[in-house]
Amino acid sequence: MSRVYNFSAGPSMLPEEVLKTAADEMLEYGTTGQSVMEMSHRSKEYDAIIKQAEADLRDIMKIPDNYEVLFLQGGASTQFAMIPLNLMNKNHKADYIITGQWANKAYKEASRYGDARAVASSADKTFSYIPKTTASDFDEDADYVHICLNNTIYGTKYHELPDVGGIPLVADISSCILSEPIDVNKFAVLYGGAQKNVAPAGVTIVIIRKDLIGNAMDFTPTMLNYKTHSENASMFNTPPCYSIYIAGLVFKWIKKMGGLEEMKKYNEKKAKVLYDFLDSSKLFKGTVVPEDRSLMNVPFVTGNDELDTRFVAEAKANGFVNIKGHRSVGGMRASIYNAMPIEGVEKLVEFMKKFEEENA
Ligand SMILES: *Cc1c(COP(=O)(O)O)cnc(C)c1O
């Protein structure tokens, strides 16, 4: 067996240790005589799995008691609708910052349910930076402000949260969840699909302040109402059982790694290897302004489409897979989530150096 270094933006690498545990437990979980895949979600064994996963996530992220943790389905994309359906309920207004395709999709979906306003955008420079805003840019009547904390496609990240006055702040954290500590208290809602940094696709994590639950628009489908899921501890219907189980294993792995402070140090160290090389390379260059660079997604180009294509192909042949950039940016993108070991990044940089020498 030879495992590749997978730089996919998502679904992406999972810690090898987690995959081994899952493999060991595939045929029999504990002494239950069955796989978690086959288990009733109402069984006491599964109840322990989902409760432990929530407890570990609360512990790792220091989630205060006045926040609900929900394990939902439908991906982050379903949250683009759930957020306005549940939160755009006082003045039917919401402010969005457009930092990329996901943020824009969230904005467009909200526009279907109320008065969504694009307050700022970095579309003018292919989303290669985070637009600056001040509290006065936002409508004080807005029911919330929505941001995408880490922009998976473009490789930008909010290193400082925007000042939104007292307006509830909602953030899509799909591609940076658990990559570093985050002060949950600063947010009304945090949400993310699991397939970037947490688990296989299928579960979406929502962390929502409890007082915001229960005011959904009248026509909100039952399944899209946070109240439905909070009242039933994410068990209104069958939850994505296996993804939640793997998420639980990943939470335990993060604890073993030393928690989010340590994850942050490790991720910074990893990203630095790549960014330092990009800044010194004569062939490759990063596409994002240095102050807004993501720790998780690193887009880069050679400036020559033909060379880019050759690099992607040769990288693949050498065990560095899924490194092609998003079609809207071109070039390459290395997604270096929590589970990417530093050796993967070091070896990639070595390979890039060799490619650079050969193509000078
Ligand atoms: C991947 C991604 C999404 C879409 O997630 P789905 O789970 O596929 O709906 C949304 N937002 C961000 C920031 C993402 O990285």
Coordinates of C-alpha atoms and ligand atoms in Angstrom, one line a residue:
M1 CA 0.0 0.0 0.0
S2 CA 1.2 3.5 -0.7
R3 CA -0.8 6.4 0.4
V4 CA -0.5 9.7 -1.5
Y5 CA -0.3 13.2 -0.1
N6 CA -3.8 14.5 -0.9
F7 CA -4.0 18.2 -1.3
S8 CA -7.7 18.2 -2.1
A9 CA -9.9 21.1 -0.9
G10 CA -12.5 18.7 0.2
P11 CA -13.3 15.9 0.8
S12 CA -9.7 15.8 2.1
M13 CA -7.2 13.8 4.1
L14 CA -8.2 12.3 7.5
P15 CA -5.6 11.5 10.1
E16 CA -4.2 8.1 9.4
E17 CA -4.7 7.1 13.1
V18 CA -8.4 7.8 12.8
L19 CA -8.7 5.7 9.6
K20 CA -6.9 2.8 11.4
T21 CA -9.2 3.0 14.4
A22 CA -12.2 3.1 12.0
A23 CA -10.8 0.1 10.1
D24 CA -10.2 -1.9 13.4
E25 CA -13.8 -1.1 14.4
M26 CA -15.3 -1.7 11.0
L27 CA -16.7 -5.2 11.7
E28 CA -17.3 -4.8 15.3
Y29 CA -17.6 -1.7 17.4
G30 CA -16.7 -2.5 21.0
T31 CA -18.6 -5.7 21.9
T32 CA -21.7 -4.8 20.0
G33 CA -21.2 -7.4 17.2
Q34 CA -21.8 -4.8 14.6
S35 CA -20.3 -1.8 12.7
V36 CA -21.3 1.7 13.6
M37 CA -22.6 1.9 10.0
E38 CA -25.2 -0.8 10.9
M39 CA -26.2 0.5 14.3
S40 CA -29.6 1.9 15.2
H41 CA -29.2 5.6 15.9
R42 CA -31.6 5.1 18.8
S43 CA -29.4 2.4 20.4
K44 CA -27.6 3.2 23.7
E45 CA -24.3 2.5 22.0
Y46 CA -24.9 5.1 19.3
D47 CA -26.3 7.5 21.9
A48 CA -23.0 7.3 23.7
I49 CA -21.1 8.0 20.4
I50 CA -23.0 11.2 19.5
K51 CA -23.0 12.5 23.1
Q52 CA -19.3 11.9 23.5
A53 CA -18.6 13.6 20.1
E54 CA -20.6 16.7 21.2
A55 CA -18.8 16.7 24.6
D56 CA -15.4 16.5 23.0
L57 CA -16.2 19.2 20.4
R58 CA -17.5 21.5 23.2
D59 CA -14.3 20.9 25.1
I60 CA -12.0 21.5 22.2
M61 CA -13.7 24.7 21.0
K62 CA -14.6 25.8 24.5
I63 CA -18.2 26.2 23.4
P64 CA -20.2 28.0 26.2
D65 CA -23.4 26.4 27.6
N66 CA -25.6 29.1 26.0
Y67 CA -24.8 27.6 22.6
E68 CA -26.4 24.6 21.0
V69 CA -24.3 22.2 19.0
L70 CA -26.1 20.5 16.1
F71 CA -25.1 17.7 13.8
L72 CA -27.1 18.2 10.6
Q73 CA -27.2 17.1 7.0
G74 CA -27.3 19.0 3.7
G75 CA -23.8 20.4 3.8
A76 CA -22.8 24.0 4.4
S77 CA -24.9 24.9 1.4
T78 CA -28.1 24.1 3.2
Q79 CA -27.0 26.5 5.9
F80 CA -27.1 29.2 3.2
A81 CA -30.9 28.9 3.4
M82 CA -31.3 27.9 7.1
I83 CA -29.5 31.0 8.3
P84 CA -31.9 33.5 6.7
L85 CA -35.0 31.3 7.3
N86 CA -34.2 31.2 11.0
L87 CA -32.4 34.5 11.6
M88 CA -33.8 37.1 9.1
N89 CA -36.8 37.5 11.3
K90 CA -36.9 40.9 12.9
N91 CA -36.2 43.5 10.1
H92 CA -35.9 41.0 7.3
K93 CA -32.5 42.4 6.5
A94 CA -29.0 40.9 6.5
D95 CA -25.6 42.2 5.5
Y96 CA -23.1 39.9 3.6
I97 CA -19.4 40.4 2.8
I98 CA -18.6 38.8 -0.5
T99 CA -15.1 37.3 -0.2
G100 CA -15.6 34.5 -2.7
Q101 CA -17.9 32.0 -4.3
W102 CA -19.2 30.5 -1.1
A103 CA -19.9 33.8 0.5
N104 CA -21.7 34.9 -2.7
K105 CA -23.8 31.7 -2.8
A106 CA -24.8 32.4 0.8
Y107 CA -25.7 35.9 -0.1
K108 CA -27.8 34.9 -3.2
E109 CA -29.7 32.3 -1.2
A110 CA -30.5 34.9 1.5
S111 CA -31.8 37.3 -1.1
R112 CA -34.6 34.8 -1.8
Y113 CA -36.0 35.3 1.8
G114 CA -35.4 38.9 2.6
D115 CA -33.4 42.0 2.0
A116 CA -29.9 40.8 1.7
R117 CA -27.2 43.4 1.1
A118 CA -23.7 42.9 -0.2
V119 CA -21.8 45.4 2.0
A120 CA -18.3 44.8 0.6
S121 CA -16.6 42.6 -2.0
S122 CA -13.2 41.6 -3.2
A123 CA -14.4 40.4 -6.6
D124 CA -12.5 43.2 -8.3
K125 CA -9.2 41.3 -7.7
T126 CA -10.4 37.7 -8.0
F127 CA -11.0 37.6 -4.2
S128 CA -7.3 37.7 -3.5
Y129 CA -7.8 39.9 -0.4
I130 CA -10.3 40.5 2.5
P131 CA -12.1 43.8 2.0
K132 CA -11.8 46.2 4.9
T133 CA -15.0 47.3 6.6
T134 CA -15.8 49.4 9.6
A135 CA -18.9 49.2 11.9
S136 CA -20.5 52.1 10.0
D137 CA -20.6 50.0 6.8
F138 CA -23.3 47.8 8.3
D139 CA -27.0 48.5 8.6
E140 CA -27.7 48.6 12.3
D141 CA -31.2 47.2 11.5
A142 CA -29.6 44.1 9.9
D143 CA -30.7 40.9 11.6
Y144 CA -27.1 39.6 11.2
V145 CA -23.9 40.0 9.3
H146 CA -22.6 37.0 7.4
I147 CA -19.0 36.3 6.6
C148 CA -17.0 33.4 5.3
L149 CA -14.1 33.1 7.7
N150 CA -11.7 31.1 5.4
N151 CA -12.2 31.2 1.7
T152 CA -11.4 27.8 0.5
I153 CA -11.2 28.6 -3.2
Y154 CA -9.2 31.8 -3.0
G155 CA -7.0 31.1 0.0
T156 CA -7.9 34.1 2.1
K157 CA -8.8 34.2 5.7
Y158 CA -10.0 36.8 8.3
H159 CA -7.1 37.1 10.7
E160 CA -9.2 39.7 12.6
L161 CA -13.0 39.7 12.8
P162 CA -14.8 42.7 11.2
D163 CA -16.2 45.2 13.7
V164 CA -20.0 44.8 13.2
G165 CA -21.1 46.9 16.1
G166 CA -23.6 44.9 18.0
I167 CA -25.1 43.0 15.1
P168 CA -25.1 39.2 15.4
L169 CA -22.2 37.8 13.4
V170 CA -22.7 34.5 11.4
A171 CA -19.7 32.7 10.0
D172 CA -19.1 29.9 7.5
I173 CA -16.1 28.1 9.0
S174 CA -16.3 25.0 6.7
S175 CA -12.6 25.1 5.7
C176 CA -11.0 26.4 8.9
I177 CA -13.0 24.7 11.7
L178 CA -10.7 23.2 14.3
S179 CA -7.6 24.6 12.6
E180 CA -7.0 27.1 15.5
P181 CA -8.8 28.4 18.5
I182 CA -11.9 30.6 17.9
D183 CA -13.8 32.7 20.4
V184 CA -17.3 31.3 20.0
N185 CA -18.7 34.1 22.1
K186 CA -18.1 36.6 19.3
F187 CA -20.5 34.8 17.0
A188 CA -24.3 34.2 16.8
V189 CA -23.8 31.2 14.5
L190 CA -20.8 29.2 13.3
Y191 CA -21.3 26.5 10.7
G192 CA -19.3 24.2 8.5
G193 CA -19.5 21.0 6.4
A194 CA -17.3 18.3 7.9
Q195 CA -15.5 17.2 4.8
K196 CA -12.6 19.7 5.0
N197 CA -11.3 19.3 8.4
V198 CA -13.5 17.0 10.5
A199 CA -14.9 13.9 8.9
P200 CA -16.1 12.4 5.7
A201 CA -18.9 14.3 3.9
G202 CA -22.4 14.0 5.4
V203 CA -22.4 15.9 8.6
T204 CA -22.7 19.7 9.0
I205 CA -21.8 21.2 12.3
V206 CA -23.8 24.2 13.5
I207 CA -23.0 26.1 16.7
I208 CA -25.8 28.5 17.5
R209 CA -26.5 30.8 20.4
K210 CA -29.7 29.4 22.0
D211 CA -31.6 32.6 22.2
L212 CA -31.6 32.8 18.3
I213 CA -33.5 29.5 18.0
G214 CA -37.3 29.5 17.7
N215 CA -38.1 32.5 15.5
A216 CA -38.0 30.9 12.1
M217 CA -40.2 32.2 9.3
D218 CA -43.6 30.6 9.2
F219 CA -43.1 28.7 6.0
T220 CA -39.7 27.2 7.1
P221 CA -39.7 23.5 6.3
T222 CA -39.6 21.5 9.5
M223 CA -36.2 20.0 8.6
L224 CA -34.7 23.5 8.1
N225 CA -35.8 24.9 11.4
Y226 CA -33.0 24.9 14.0
K227 CA -35.7 24.4 16.7
T228 CA -36.6 21.0 15.3
H229 CA -33.0 19.8 15.7
S230 CA -32.2 21.5 19.0
E231 CA -35.4 20.1 20.7
N232 CA -34.4 16.6 19.5
A233 CA -30.6 16.7 20.2
S234 CA -29.9 16.3 16.4
M235 CA -32.0 13.1 16.4
F236 CA -35.3 14.4 14.9
N237 CA -34.6 12.0 12.1
T238 CA -31.7 9.7 11.3
P239 CA -28.5 11.7 11.7
P240 CA -25.4 11.0 9.5
C241 CA -24.3 8.4 12.0
Y242 CA -21.1 7.2 10.5
S243 CA -19.8 10.7 9.8
I244 CA -20.5 11.8 13.3
Y245 CA -18.6 8.7 14.6
I246 CA -15.6 9.6 12.5
A247 CA -15.9 13.3 13.6
G248 CA -15.8 12.0 17.2
L249 CA -12.6 10.1 16.4
V250 CA -11.1 13.2 14.9
F251 CA -12.0 15.3 18.0
K252 CA -10.2 12.7 20.2
W253 CA -7.2 12.9 17.8
I254 CA -7.1 16.7 18.1
K255 CA -7.2 16.4 21.9
K256 CA -4.2 14.0 21.7
M257 CA -2.4 16.5 19.5
G258 CA -2.8 19.0 22.3
G259 CA -5.9 20.9 21.3
L260 CA -6.5 23.9 19.1
E261 CA -3.6 26.0 20.4
E262 CA -1.2 23.2 19.3
M263 CA -3.1 22.6 16.0
K264 CA -2.6 26.3 15.3
K265 CA 1.1 26.1 15.9
Y266 CA 1.4 23.1 13.7
N267 CA -0.7 24.6 11.0
E268 CA 1.4 27.8 11.1
K269 CA 4.6 25.9 10.8
K270 CA 3.2 23.9 7.9
A271 CA 1.9 26.9 6.0
K272 CA 5.2 28.8 6.6
V273 CA 7.1 26.1 4.8
L274 CA 5.0 26.6 1.7
Y275 CA 4.6 30.4 1.9
D276 CA 8.4 30.9 2.5
F277 CA 9.2 28.9 -0.6
L278 CA 6.5 30.8 -2.7
D279 CA 8.0 34.1 -1.5
S280 CA 11.5 33.2 -2.6
S281 CA 10.7 31.2 -5.8
K282 CA 11.4 32.6 -9.2
L283 CA 8.8 30.4 -10.8
F284 CA 5.9 30.0 -8.4
K285 CA 4.0 32.7 -6.7
G286 CA 1.1 32.9 -4.2
T287 CA -2.0 34.7 -5.4
V288 CA -3.1 36.2 -2.1
V289 CA -1.9 39.4 -0.4
P290 CA 0.4 38.3 2.4
E291 CA -1.7 39.8 5.3
D292 CA -4.8 37.8 4.4
R293 CA -3.3 34.4 3.6
S294 CA -5.1 31.3 4.7
L295 CA -3.4 28.6 6.8
M296 CA -5.5 25.9 5.1
N297 CA -5.7 26.7 1.4
V298 CA -2.7 27.9 -0.5
P299 CA -3.3 28.9 -4.2
F300 CA -0.3 29.5 -6.4
V301 CA 0.6 29.9 -10.1
T302 CA 3.6 29.9 -12.4
G303 CA 2.0 32.5 -14.6
N304 CA 2.1 30.1 -17.5
D305 CA -0.9 27.9 -18.0
E306 CA 1.1 25.2 -19.9
L307 CA 3.6 25.0 -17.1
D308 CA 0.8 24.8 -14.5
T309 CA -0.8 21.9 -16.3
R310 CA 2.6 20.1 -16.5
F311 CA 3.3 20.8 -12.8
V312 CA -0.1 19.3 -11.8
A313 CA 0.5 16.2 -13.9
E314 CA 4.0 15.6 -12.7
A315 CA 3.0 16.3 -9.1
K316 CA 0.3 13.6 -9.4
A317 CA 2.8 11.1 -10.9
N318 CA 4.9 11.8 -7.8
G319 CA 2.2 11.2 -5.2
F320 CA 1.0 14.8 -4.7
V321 CA -2.6 14.6 -5.8
N322 CA -5.5 17.0 -6.2
I323 CA -3.3 20.0 -6.4
K324 CA -5.0 21.6 -9.4
G325 CA -6.4 25.0 -8.6
H326 CA -10.1 25.9 -8.7
R327 CA -11.2 26.7 -12.3
S328 CA -12.0 30.3 -11.3
V329 CA -8.4 31.0 -10.2
G330 CA -6.4 28.5 -12.3
G331 CA -3.0 27.3 -11.4
M332 CA -2.6 25.2 -8.3
R333 CA -4.0 25.0 -4.8
A334 CA -2.5 23.1 -1.9
S335 CA -5.1 22.5 0.8
I336 CA -3.1 21.7 3.9
Y337 CA -5.8 20.9 6.5
N338 CA -5.1 19.5 10.0
A339 CA -4.6 16.0 8.8
M340 CA -1.8 16.9 6.3
P341 CA 1.5 16.0 8.0
I342 CA 4.3 18.5 7.7
E343 CA 6.4 16.0 5.8
G344 CA 3.7 16.2 3.0
V345 CA 4.3 20.0 2.7
E346 CA 8.1 19.6 3.0
K347 CA 8.2 17.0 0.2
L348 CA 5.9 19.1 -1.9
V349 CA 8.3 22.1 -1.6
E350 CA 11.2 19.8 -2.5
F351 CA 9.4 18.7 -5.5
M352 CA 8.5 22.3 -6.5
K353 CA 12.2 23.3 -6.2
K354 CA 13.2 20.5 -8.5
F355 CA 10.5 21.5 -11.0
E356 CA 11.7 25.0 -10.8
E357 CA 15.3 24.1 -11.5
E358 CA 14.2 21.9 -14.4
N359 CA 12.0 24.6 -15.9
A360 CA 14.2 27.7 -15.3
Ligands
LIG1 C1 -16.9 23.5 0.8 C2 -17.5 24.7 1.3 C3 -18.9 25.0 1.3 C4 -19.8 24.0 0.7 O1 -20.0 22.9 1.5 P1 -21.0 21.7 1.2 O2 -20.9 20.9 2.5 O3 -20.5 21.0 0.0 O4 -22.3 22.3 1.0 C5 -19.3 26.1 1.8 N1 -18.5 27.0 2.3 C6 -17.2 26.9 2.4 C7 -16.3 27.9 3.0 C8 -16.6 25.7 1.9 O5 -15.3 25.5 1.9

